[in-house]
mmCIF file of C-alpha atoms in Angstrom:
data_model
loop_
_atom_site.group_PDB
_atom_site.id
_atom_site.type_symbol
_atom_site.label_atom_id
_atom_site.label_comp_id
_atom_site.label_asym_id
_atom_site.label_seq_id
_atom_site.Cartn_x
_atom_site.Cartn_y
_atom_site.Cartn_z
ATOM 1 C CA LEU A 1 106.256 117.962 38.606
ATOM 2 C CA PHE A 2 105.830 115.679 42.158
ATOM 3 C CA ASP A 3 104.520 115.543 45.626
ATOM 4 C CA THR A 4 106.938 113.643 47.632
ATOM 5 C CA ILE A 5 104.725 111.502 49.829
ATOM 6 C CA TRP A 6 106.186 109.701 52.912
ATOM 7 C CA LYS A 7 104.437 106.501 53.728
ATOM 8 C CA THR A 8 104.555 105.361 57.393
ATOM 9 C CA ILE A 9 104.477 102.232 58.100
ATOM 10 C CA ARG A 10 103.675 100.529 62.028
ATOM 11 C CA VAL A 11 105.331 98.171 62.947
ATOM 12 C CA ASP A 12 102.759 95.803 65.144
ATOM 13 C CA ARG A 13 105.770 93.968 67.543
ATOM 14 C CA PRO A 14 104.343 90.265 68.224
ATOM 15 C CA LYS A 15 104.051 89.067 71.795
ATOM 16 C CA ILE A 16 104.833 85.551 73.199
ATOM 17 C CA ILE A 17 103.830 84.491 76.574
ATOM 18 C CA ALA A 18 105.893 81.590 77.815
ATOM 19 C CA VAL A 19 104.345 79.261 80.421
ATOM 20 C CA CYS A 20 106.949 76.060 81.218
ATOM 21 C CA ASP A 21 106.082 73.849 83.387
ATOM 22 C CA VAL A 22 108.704 73.237 86.094
ATOM 23 C CA SER A 23 107.032 69.961 87.879
ATOM 24 C CA GLY A 24 108.585 66.684 89.146
ATOM 25 C CA SER A 25 107.340 65.015 86.463
ATOM 26 C CA VAL A 26 109.920 67.067 84.417
ATOM 27 C CA ALA A 27 112.510 67.882 86.658
ATOM 28 C CA GLN A 28 115.452 65.834 84.293
ATOM 29 C CA VAL A 29 114.671 68.718 81.816
ATOM 30 C CA SER A 30 113.371 71.110 83.824
ATOM 31 C CA ARG A 31 116.528 73.257 83.168
ATOM 32 C CA PHE A 32 116.528 72.564 79.871
ATOM 33 C CA LEU A 33 112.685 74.466 79.491
ATOM 34 C CA LEU A 34 114.112 77.193 81.122
ATOM 35 C CA MET A 35 116.891 77.556 78.623
ATOM 36 C CA PHE A 36 114.938 78.001 75.965
ATOM 37 C CA LEU A 37 112.920 80.010 78.120
ATOM 38 C CA TYR A 38 115.691 82.698 78.541
ATOM 39 C CA SER A 39 116.751 82.228 75.162
ATOM 40 C CA LEU A 40 113.174 83.098 73.787
ATOM 41 C CA GLY A 41 113.735 86.386 76.078
ATOM 42 C CA GLU A 42 117.490 86.634 74.231
ATOM 43 C CA ILE A 43 115.901 87.116 70.673
ATOM 44 C CA ILE A 44 112.880 88.093 70.598
ATOM 45 C CA PRO A 45 111.377 91.573 72.672
ATOM 46 C CA LYS A 46 108.098 91.359 74.649
ATOM 47 C CA VAL A 47 108.294 87.806 75.970
ATOM 48 C CA ARG A 48 106.170 87.178 79.746
ATOM 49 C CA SER A 49 107.460 84.343 81.008
ATOM 50 C CA PHE A 50 105.570 81.741 83.953
ATOM 51 C CA ALA A 51 106.837 78.758 85.423
ATOM 52 C CA PHE A 52 104.410 76.356 87.651
ATOM 53 C CA SER A 53 104.229 73.108 89.454
ATOM 54 C CA ASN A 54 101.469 73.044 91.601
ATOM 55 C CA GLN A 55 101.101 77.035 91.143
ATOM 56 C CA LEU A 56 101.586 79.586 88.683
ATOM 57 C CA GLY A 57 103.843 82.435 89.169
ATOM 58 C CA GLU A 58 105.346 85.028 86.274
ATOM 59 C CA VAL A 59 109.150 84.351 86.191
ATOM 60 C CA THR A 60 109.973 87.430 83.475
ATOM 61 C CA ASN A 61 112.025 89.500 85.647
ATOM 62 C CA TYR A 62 114.370 86.697 86.629
ATOM 63 C CA PHE A 63 115.102 86.051 83.258
ATOM 64 C CA GLU A 64 115.442 90.204 82.052
ATOM 65 C CA GLU A 65 117.716 91.136 85.553
ATOM 66 C CA HIS A 66 119.787 87.616 86.425
ATOM 67 C CA LYS A 67 122.389 85.194 84.315
ATOM 68 C CA LEU A 68 121.066 82.399 83.115
ATOM 69 C CA GLU A 69 122.293 80.099 86.158
ATOM 70 C CA ASP A 70 120.921 82.527 88.679
ATOM 71 C CA ALA A 71 117.550 82.824 86.646
ATOM 72 C CA VAL A 72 116.732 78.954 86.393
ATOM 73 C CA ASN A 73 118.002 78.657 90.235
ATOM 74 C CA ASN A 74 115.321 81.627 91.785
ATOM 75 C CA THR A 75 112.271 80.242 89.066
ATOM 76 C CA LEU A 76 113.261 75.895 90.465
ATOM 77 C CA HIS A 77 113.027 77.126 94.114
ATOM 78 C CA ASN A 78 109.955 79.605 93.941
ATOM 79 C CA TRP A 79 107.520 77.504 91.899
ATOM 80 C CA GLY A 80 109.139 73.922 91.159
ATOM 81 C CA MET A 81 109.096 70.263 91.812
ATOM 82 C CA GLY A 82 105.829 70.392 93.461
ATOM 83 C CA SER A 83 102.829 68.477 91.926
ATOM 84 C CA THR A 84 101.361 69.368 89.055
ATOM 85 C CA ASP A 85 98.125 71.004 88.629
ATOM 86 C CA TYR A 86 97.923 72.306 84.958
ATOM 87 C CA GLY A 87 94.330 73.238 85.474
ATOM 88 C CA GLY A 88 95.157 75.444 88.061
ATOM 89 C CA ALA A 89 97.726 76.844 86.404
ATOM 90 C CA LEU A 90 95.967 77.368 82.915
ATOM 91 C CA SER A 91 93.198 78.362 85.424
ATOM 92 C CA ASN A 92 95.184 81.368 86.286
ATOM 93 C CA LEU A 93 97.108 82.093 83.734
ATOM 94 C CA GLU A 94 93.554 83.200 81.470
ATOM 95 C CA ARG A 95 93.356 85.121 84.763
ATOM 96 C CA LEU A 96 96.424 86.905 84.838
ATOM 97 C CA THR A 97 97.406 87.186 81.645
ATOM 98 C CA SER A 98 93.201 87.611 79.659
ATOM 99 C CA SER A 99 93.247 91.963 78.777
ATOM 100 C CA GLU A 100 96.642 91.113 77.214
ATOM 101 C CA ILE A 101 96.173 87.832 75.040
ATOM 102 C CA ASP A 102 95.050 88.761 71.409
ATOM 103 C CA ARG A 103 95.152 88.579 67.805
ATOM 104 C CA LYS A 104 99.112 89.109 67.734
ATOM 105 C CA THR A 105 100.639 87.026 70.885
ATOM 106 C CA THR A 106 101.616 83.575 70.385
ATOM 107 C CA ILE A 107 100.758 81.468 73.271
ATOM 108 C CA LEU A 108 103.975 78.588 74.295
ATOM 109 C CA ILE A 109 103.889 76.250 76.669
ATOM 110 C CA LEU A 110 106.406 73.509 77.538
ATOM 111 C CA GLY A 111 105.421 70.870 79.633
ATOM 112 C CA ASP A 112 104.134 66.997 79.675
ATOM 113 C CA ALA A 113 100.862 67.459 79.994
ATOM 114 C CA ARG A 114 100.630 65.428 82.868
ATOM 115 C CA SER A 115 97.465 66.297 85.124
ATOM 116 C CA ASN A 116 98.270 63.335 88.296
ATOM 117 C CA TYR A 117 94.829 62.343 87.276
ATOM 118 C CA GLY A 118 93.405 66.113 88.505
ATOM 119 C CA ASP A 119 91.564 68.667 85.914
ATOM 120 C CA PRO A 120 93.716 69.319 83.008
ATOM 121 C CA GLY A 121 92.526 72.749 82.170
ATOM 122 C CA ALA A 122 91.083 72.048 78.698
ATOM 123 C CA SER A 123 87.748 74.750 79.175
ATOM 124 C CA ALA A 124 90.859 77.173 80.011
ATOM 125 C CA LEU A 125 93.123 76.660 77.073
ATOM 126 C CA LYS A 126 90.459 76.886 74.814
ATOM 127 C CA GLY A 127 89.854 80.361 76.087
ATOM 128 C CA ILE A 128 93.178 81.315 75.379
ATOM 129 C CA HIS A 129 93.318 79.625 71.994
ATOM 130 C CA GLN A 130 90.497 81.816 70.702
ATOM 131 C CA LYS A 131 91.574 85.186 71.746
ATOM 132 C CA ALA A 132 95.272 83.979 70.883
ATOM 133 C CA LYS A 133 97.131 83.783 67.645
ATOM 134 C CA ARG A 134 98.344 80.741 67.996
ATOM 135 C CA VAL A 135 99.388 78.543 70.652
ATOM 136 C CA LEU A 136 102.432 75.977 70.295
ATOM 137 C CA TRP A 137 103.128 73.558 73.072
ATOM 138 C CA LEU A 138 106.580 72.164 73.283
ATOM 139 C CA ASN A 139 106.662 68.548 74.830
ATOM 140 C CA PRO A 140 110.054 66.833 76.555
ATOM 141 C CA GLU A 141 108.242 63.028 76.586
ATOM 142 C CA PRO A 142 108.368 60.998 73.140
ATOM 143 C CA PRO A 143 105.467 60.854 71.506
ATOM 144 C CA THR A 144 104.840 57.623 72.454
ATOM 145 C CA PHE A 145 104.194 58.838 75.909
ATOM 146 C CA TRP A 146 101.720 60.948 75.100
ATOM 147 C CA ASN A 147 98.297 60.336 76.314
ATOM 148 C CA THR A 148 99.472 56.829 78.199
ATOM 149 C CA GLY A 149 99.136 57.451 82.028
ATOM 150 C CA ASP A 150 97.836 60.931 83.592
ATOM 151 C CA SER A 151 99.458 62.548 80.559
ATOM 152 C CA GLU A 152 96.114 64.587 78.906
ATOM 153 C CA MET A 153 98.326 65.391 75.238
ATOM 154 C CA GLN A 154 95.722 64.166 73.225
ATOM 155 C CA LYS A 155 93.040 66.839 75.410
ATOM 156 C CA LEU A 156 95.126 69.599 75.701
ATOM 157 C CA GLY A 157 97.127 70.010 71.682
ATOM 158 C CA SER A 158 93.340 70.298 70.422
ATOM 159 C CA TYR A 159 93.692 73.757 71.665
ATOM 160 C CA CYS A 160 96.842 73.973 70.612
ATOM 161 C CA ASP A 161 97.734 75.175 66.839
ATOM 162 C CA GLN A 162 101.509 73.190 66.995
ATOM 163 C CA VAL A 163 102.299 70.500 69.144
ATOM 164 C CA ASP A 164 106.024 69.580 68.956
ATOM 165 C CA HIS A 165 108.581 67.526 70.941
ATOM 166 C CA CYS A 166 111.376 69.068 71.866
ATOM 167 C CA ARG A 167 114.459 67.910 74.176
ATOM 168 C CA THR A 168 117.602 67.986 72.827
ATOM 169 C CA LEU A 169 119.238 71.303 72.162
ATOM 170 C CA LYS A 170 119.035 70.156 67.683
ATOM 171 C CA GLN A 171 114.857 70.003 68.152
ATOM 172 C CA LEU A 172 114.736 73.203 70.652
ATOM 173 C CA GLU A 173 117.294 75.363 67.756
ATOM 174 C CA ARG A 174 114.580 74.412 64.864
ATOM 175 C CA ILE A 175 112.387 75.397 66.529
ATOM 176 C CA ILE A 176 112.904 78.821 68.474
ATOM 177 C CA SER A 177 114.107 79.755 64.745
ATOM 178 C CA ASP A 178 110.887 78.542 63.437
ATOM 179 C CA ILE A 179 109.051 81.141 66.375
ATOM 180 C CA ALA A 180 111.239 83.966 65.379
ATOM 181 C CA ARG A 181 110.625 83.980 61.888
ATOM 182 C CA LYS A 182 106.744 83.416 62.257
ATOM 183 C CA THR A 183 107.034 85.981 64.933
ATOM 184 C CA VAL A 184 109.041 89.149 63.856
#
């Protein structure tokens, strides 16, 4: 009477590329931001992580192969506490990941958007945004500090789908839950 047909459902796993500013301007919250990266890798598969101050470097393996404290220390030692170069970091990110970014990719940037009056990298972020599913920016500074001094949050935020203040564990928990819910 019936022909049994099994339907195969293909599950496309989302991809996340996370970028963390570990420069001197965010030195007080760098560990917090790096804990965020570590947490993200624990709950969402396929997270590729980068850190930068004056140069961008991939730190994915630090968070996959080491305990939290060791991963954070390695990241800060190798990539942290220099003078911020958002223009260079975002250009390098675009170059290193351009073949991977597609409509399944969420880009997550953690930083204060303080460019030291240099190139903020808006054109590179625009190119990344055009290819990605979405771009999220988490800024540890209060919104009242955005767009003051050398902050380029308004310019860079225009190429983001969402910009949030994130400095406390409660804010972090809310954002991780939101990211996990929207990417799975």
